Amino acid sequence: MSVLGILTSANLNGGQKLATKYFTVAIALFGAQVLFGLLAGIQYLNPDFLYGILDFSVNRMLHINAMVVWLLFGFIGSVYWLLEDESGAPVVGLGLGNLIFWVFTLAVVVVVLVFLLVQVGPGELKSIWLINEGREYIEAPRWADIGIVVCVLAFFFNVAATFAKGKFTGIGGVLVLDLIALAGLYLAGMWYTPNISMDQHWWWWVIHLWVEATWEVLVGCLMAYGLITTMGVRRRIVETWLYIEVALMFGSGILGLGHHYFWIGTPEYWFTIGGFFSALEPIPLVAMVVHAVFDAGHHKLKSTNHPALAWIIAQAFGNFFGAGVWGFMHTLPQINLYTHGTQWTASHGHLAFFGAYATMVIAFLYIALQKWRGGVYMSSNLAGAWKWKWAIFLLHAGLIAMVMGMLIAGYEQSQIERAIGGSDWVAYFAAQSHRWFMQGMFWRQIGGWVFASGFVLLAWDLMTIGKRETRPAVQNETAEAAA
Amino acid sequence: MAQEIWWASTSFWRKSAIWVTGFSFVVLIFLTFDTVKQITAGSPRVPAYSVINNRIDYVFDAKRNFQVPVIGPEEPLFGKKLTEEEAEALVSHGKLTTQAKNCMDCHTLLGNGAYYAPDLTKAWLDPSWGSKEVREQSMVEFLMDPSDKLHNSIGRRMPKLGITEEEAKATVAFLKWMSSIDTNGFPANFKPIDQADAPAPATAEPAAEVGAAPVQ
Ligand code: HEM
Ligand code: HEM
Ligand SMILES: [Fe+2]
């Protein structure tokens, strides 16, 4: 093999070379997400900050779209990363895959520039085609939607054709079916209607059925591969768990969609269906924690890649707390009536997205870097290990401060604005100007700065980890990964 | 691998995953057909766009135990009664304006969106517009240039988004229409603007009308 510690694509297979491109863009967009999150957060404390230049709506749009795109890029990269290993065949249509990467990246750059410089358009269909669709998370204009669909189809072709040519493992089969659903759902968010109830009804098909069904199963596949790679867990065990998780996740998450149909004009039967099934959604998340922790314990935390394993464990817990606990706390209609659309929701959104998805992508970045540097040592006593340890600590400390700040603000808002005030304009500001709310926003901002420092350290660590190492990676004891 | 216990068997769980997913999805499809029918504009839950020709109120319903929209007597928006087609075109123009100006990255609509500014589900009924006589005009003026019309103590202003008068009127139509959607009592405990007809100068009120009843 090659020289240990040197970053060179000679260490990678074709799919992995492409993966590293996606990973690079992902981390840059993560940086953009943090930047615009900080700007939006400052505006809560000082509303005149960038008023009329980069209004809150612009910063927020860039913040959440950067998030969606960096996570998608991270997922696509991770799938390309494991594709040849898993299928045993070189990526089919790699040239197309590379071309699509550049098309996709260029489209993202154009969309970001338009969001930044044009921001809004006249109230006509052409604004929706060219500038901004004005629908949270999927603000990208229609031309970009179509571009995204084309790119995802090409990606899907690479994946499906490669598995078909090599072998369909259990992970491969679940992955391919899941990607069909994930791409298909996007179409539900691509049309215009004047009817806001209908609009939000289909919008939730995209958002909810992404994050609480298809993305969740996608990270289940990545987790399965991650456990096999970092600890040599037996494939049969991992794949059985994956099927259990799919059954529980889809069994609760598909009808759990109903927890968004309480108040948007949809019929009352969703109270029962949405409340019941979404209340079951934490079960698969508990299963995932049990699975990851059991495997880690069983292998006595011996791992070929400590930072990746740490992020995988963080994923299991983050997913459980962010989605399972924080989601459960406001999912019953009796509570959601008062928390719906408050800082409560934002608290849950942050903990869940970071805990379940950002963590998984970061774990894959570490898995990738290890091989990219020629299969370098990444276990205990790694040179410069303080960086990844401090990064994971600062990111989580910052996140928890933000989430708690928003949670307290959310409690206060549910009480003062909703329960007492009756949710009108005056009641809204009675809550926003309350001392407890302001303190929550202040601590959210402090948490944001801590988080940002963790991000800087993470980026630095990703550029340097394993650089001065000359030891080869520890081998997994159980080499039955291919069983 | 002989003699596997069922719950440790890979193929048992693979089959379960397929059946559970398939079953849930089929149930969702059936429910979706019904839901889409019930939220199509012109149904009892989501009124036709021409509802903007009438007074809309939000009144406690003892049977359902929450507030529901009540459609009152004729009260055309901007004094002009519209046909169903005209009303739909106007509301649609307003909806497009909300999308093109990205209102939902500051406000919530039906409780979805961003949390930097008040929920707009019942903005049409907000008591802060003063009286129902000045409401329409105040809303148009506010939307066209809110930058000098601060309404709160923390200095959080809505920016000027380049909304034309035509767009502002259409947006008001959209907001009025949205306030007629039956949202199962969200927002709770909302006290709508007084829409009772002024006693003295008003022309005679046609029929006794529930919508004007004050909320507890
Ligand atoms: C990793 C998985 C999850 C992610 C990333 C996630 C993320 C989010 C986000 C970002 C929102 C806000 C959407 C908006 O902008 O309007 C949201 C809303 C919500 N989530 Fe989750 N969520 C996850 C899982 C769950 C689970 C498992 C539950 C329930 C057990 C849940 C319950 C809810 C509820 C009830 C709302 C609506 C809040 C409201 O009414 O304002 N979520 N979720
Ligand atoms: C520097 C750190 C961050 C800061 C200061 C920050 C700040 C903010 C602010 C101010 C909002 C707007 C909330 C509102 O409408 O009132 C927001 C929304 C959001 N942010 Fe962040 N954020 C940060 C990091 C993150 C991270 C790491 C994630 C996830 C990976 C994330 C995910 C989200 C999501 C999903 C929303 C939409 C929430 C909803 O609609 O409920 N943010 N953020
Ligand atoms: Fe959901």
CSV table of C-alpha atoms in Angstrom, one decimal, chain A residues 30-179:
chain,number,residue,atom,x,y,z
A,30,PHE,CA,-21.7,23.1,7.3
A,31,GLY,CA,-19.5,26.2,7.9
A,32,ALA,CA,-22.0,28.3,6.0
A,33,GLN,CA,-24.8,26.9,8.1
A,34,VAL,CA,-23.0,27.9,11.3
A,35,LEU,CA,-22.3,31.3,10.0
A,36,PHE,CA,-25.9,32.1,9.0
A,37,GLY,CA,-27.2,30.5,12.2
A,38,LEU,CA,-25.1,32.9,14.2
A,39,LEU,CA,-26.3,35.9,12.1
A,40,ALA,CA,-29.9,34.9,12.6
A,41,GLY,CA,-29.3,34.4,16.3
A,42,ILE,CA,-27.8,37.8,16.7
A,43,GLN,CA,-30.9,39.4,15.2
A,44,TYR,CA,-33.0,38.0,18.0
A,45,LEU,CA,-30.8,40.0,20.4
A,46,ASN,CA,-30.3,43.0,18.2
A,47,PRO,CA,-33.1,43.3,15.6
A,48,ASP,CA,-31.3,46.2,13.8
A,49,PHE,CA,-28.3,44.0,13.0
A,50,LEU,CA,-28.1,43.8,9.2
A,51,TYR,CA,-31.8,44.9,9.0
A,52,GLY,CA,-32.7,45.6,5.4
A,53,ILE,CA,-29.4,44.1,4.2
A,54,LEU,CA,-29.5,40.5,5.2
A,55,ASP,CA,-32.9,40.2,7.0
A,56,PHE,CA,-33.7,37.4,9.4
A,57,SER,CA,-35.6,35.5,6.7
A,58,VAL,CA,-32.5,35.5,4.4
A,59,ASN,CA,-30.1,34.3,7.0
A,60,ARG,CA,-32.6,31.7,8.2
A,61,MET,CA,-33.2,30.4,4.7
A,62,LEU,CA,-29.5,30.1,4.1
A,63,HIS,CA,-29.0,28.5,7.5
A,64,ILE,CA,-31.5,25.7,7.0
A,65,ASN,CA,-30.9,25.2,3.3
A,66,ALA,CA,-27.2,24.9,3.9
A,67,MET,CA,-28.1,22.2,6.4
A,68,VAL,CA,-30.3,20.2,4.1
A,69,VAL,CA,-27.7,20.3,1.3
A,70,TRP,CA,-24.7,19.5,3.4
A,71,LEU,CA,-26.4,16.6,5.0
A,72,LEU,CA,-27.6,15.3,1.6
A,73,PHE,CA,-24.0,15.7,0.2
A,74,GLY,CA,-22.7,13.9,3.3
A,75,PHE,CA,-25.1,11.1,2.8
A,76,ILE,CA,-24.4,10.8,-1.0
A,77,GLY,CA,-20.7,10.8,-0.2
A,78,SER,CA,-21.1,8.2,2.5
A,79,VAL,CA,-23.0,5.9,0.1
A,80,TYR,CA,-20.4,6.3,-2.6
A,81,TRP,CA,-17.9,5.6,0.1
A,82,LEU,CA,-19.3,2.2,1.0
A,83,LEU,CA,-20.6,1.3,-2.4
A,84,GLU,CA,-17.6,-0.7,-3.8
A,85,ASP,CA,-16.8,-2.4,-0.5
A,86,GLU,CA,-20.4,-3.4,0.0
A,87,SER,CA,-21.2,-4.5,-3.5
A,88,GLY,CA,-17.8,-5.9,-4.4
A,89,ALA,CA,-17.9,-4.2,-7.8
A,90,PRO,CA,-16.5,-0.9,-9.1
A,91,VAL,CA,-19.0,1.9,-9.4
A,92,VAL,CA,-21.0,1.6,-12.6
A,93,GLY,CA,-21.1,4.9,-14.5
A,94,LEU,CA,-18.5,6.6,-12.3
A,95,GLY,CA,-17.9,9.2,-15.1
A,96,LEU,CA,-21.6,10.2,-14.9
A,97,GLY,CA,-21.3,10.4,-11.2
A,98,ASN,CA,-18.4,12.8,-11.4
A,99,LEU,CA,-20.1,15.0,-13.9
A,100,ILE,CA,-23.2,15.1,-11.8
A,101,PHE,CA,-21.2,16.1,-8.7
A,102,TRP,CA,-20.0,19.2,-10.6
A,103,VAL,CA,-23.4,20.0,-11.9
A,104,PHE,CA,-25.0,19.6,-8.4
A,105,THR,CA,-22.3,21.8,-6.8
A,106,LEU,CA,-22.6,24.5,-9.4
A,107,ALA,CA,-26.4,24.5,-9.0
A,108,VAL,CA,-26.0,24.9,-5.2
A,109,VAL,CA,-23.6,27.8,-5.7
A,110,VAL,CA,-26.0,29.6,-8.0
A,111,VAL,CA,-29.0,29.1,-5.7
A,112,VAL,CA,-27.0,30.5,-2.7
A,113,LEU,CA,-25.9,33.5,-4.7
A,114,VAL,CA,-29.5,34.2,-5.8
A,115,PHE,CA,-30.7,33.8,-2.1
A,116,LEU,CA,-28.0,36.2,-1.0
A,117,LEU,CA,-28.2,38.8,-3.7
A,118,VAL,CA,-31.7,38.7,-5.1
A,119,GLN,CA,-33.5,37.4,-2.0
A,120,VAL,CA,-37.1,38.1,-3.0
A,121,GLY,CA,-39.1,38.5,-6.2
A,122,PRO,CA,-42.5,39.8,-7.3
A,123,GLY,CA,-45.6,37.7,-6.3
A,124,GLU,CA,-45.6,35.8,-9.5
A,125,LEU,CA,-44.9,32.2,-10.6
A,126,LYS,CA,-41.7,33.3,-12.2
A,127,SER,CA,-40.2,34.1,-8.8
A,128,ILE,CA,-40.9,30.6,-7.7
A,129,TRP,CA,-39.2,29.2,-10.8
A,130,LEU,CA,-36.2,31.5,-10.6
A,131,ILE,CA,-35.6,32.9,-7.1
A,132,ASN,CA,-37.2,31.3,-4.2
A,133,GLU,CA,-40.1,29.0,-3.5
A,134,GLY,CA,-40.8,30.4,-0.1
A,135,ARG,CA,-41.4,27.0,1.5
A,136,GLU,CA,-39.3,26.2,4.5
A,137,TYR,CA,-36.4,23.8,3.9
A,138,ILE,CA,-37.3,23.4,0.2
A,139,GLU,CA,-36.9,27.1,-0.7
A,140,ALA,CA,-34.8,26.2,-3.7
A,141,PRO,CA,-36.5,27.5,-6.9
A,142,ARG,CA,-38.2,25.2,-9.3
A,143,TRP,CA,-35.4,25.0,-11.8
A,144,ALA,CA,-33.1,23.8,-9.1
A,145,ASP,CA,-35.7,21.3,-7.9
A,146,ILE,CA,-35.7,19.7,-11.3
A,147,GLY,CA,-31.9,19.8,-11.4
A,148,ILE,CA,-31.8,18.1,-8.0
A,149,VAL,CA,-34.1,15.4,-9.2
A,150,VAL,CA,-31.9,14.7,-12.2
A,151,CYS,CA,-28.8,14.6,-10.0
A,152,VAL,CA,-30.4,12.3,-7.5
A,153,LEU,CA,-31.6,10.0,-10.3
A,154,ALA,CA,-28.0,9.8,-11.7
A,155,PHE,CA,-26.8,9.0,-8.2
A,156,PHE,CA,-29.5,6.4,-7.8
A,157,PHE,CA,-28.5,4.8,-11.1
A,158,ASN,CA,-24.8,4.6,-9.9
A,159,VAL,CA,-25.9,2.9,-6.7
A,160,ALA,CA,-28.5,0.5,-8.0
A,161,ALA,CA,-26.5,-0.5,-11.0
A,162,THR,CA,-23.4,-1.2,-8.9
A,163,PHE,CA,-25.2,-3.4,-6.5
A,164,ALA,CA,-26.9,-5.2,-9.4
A,165,LYS,CA,-23.5,-5.8,-10.9
A,166,GLY,CA,-21.8,-6.9,-7.7
A,167,LYS,CA,-24.0,-8.4,-4.9
A,168,PHE,CA,-27.0,-7.1,-3.1
A,169,THR,CA,-26.2,-7.4,0.5
A,170,GLY,CA,-28.9,-6.7,3.1
A,171,ILE,CA,-27.6,-3.2,3.6
A,172,GLY,CA,-27.5,-2.7,-0.2
A,173,GLY,CA,-31.1,-3.9,-0.6
A,174,VAL,CA,-32.5,-1.6,2.1
A,175,LEU,CA,-30.4,1.3,0.8
A,176,VAL,CA,-31.6,1.0,-2.8
A,177,LEU,CA,-35.3,0.8,-1.8
A,178,ASP,CA,-34.9,3.6,0.7
A,179,LEU,CA,-33.3,5.9,-1.9
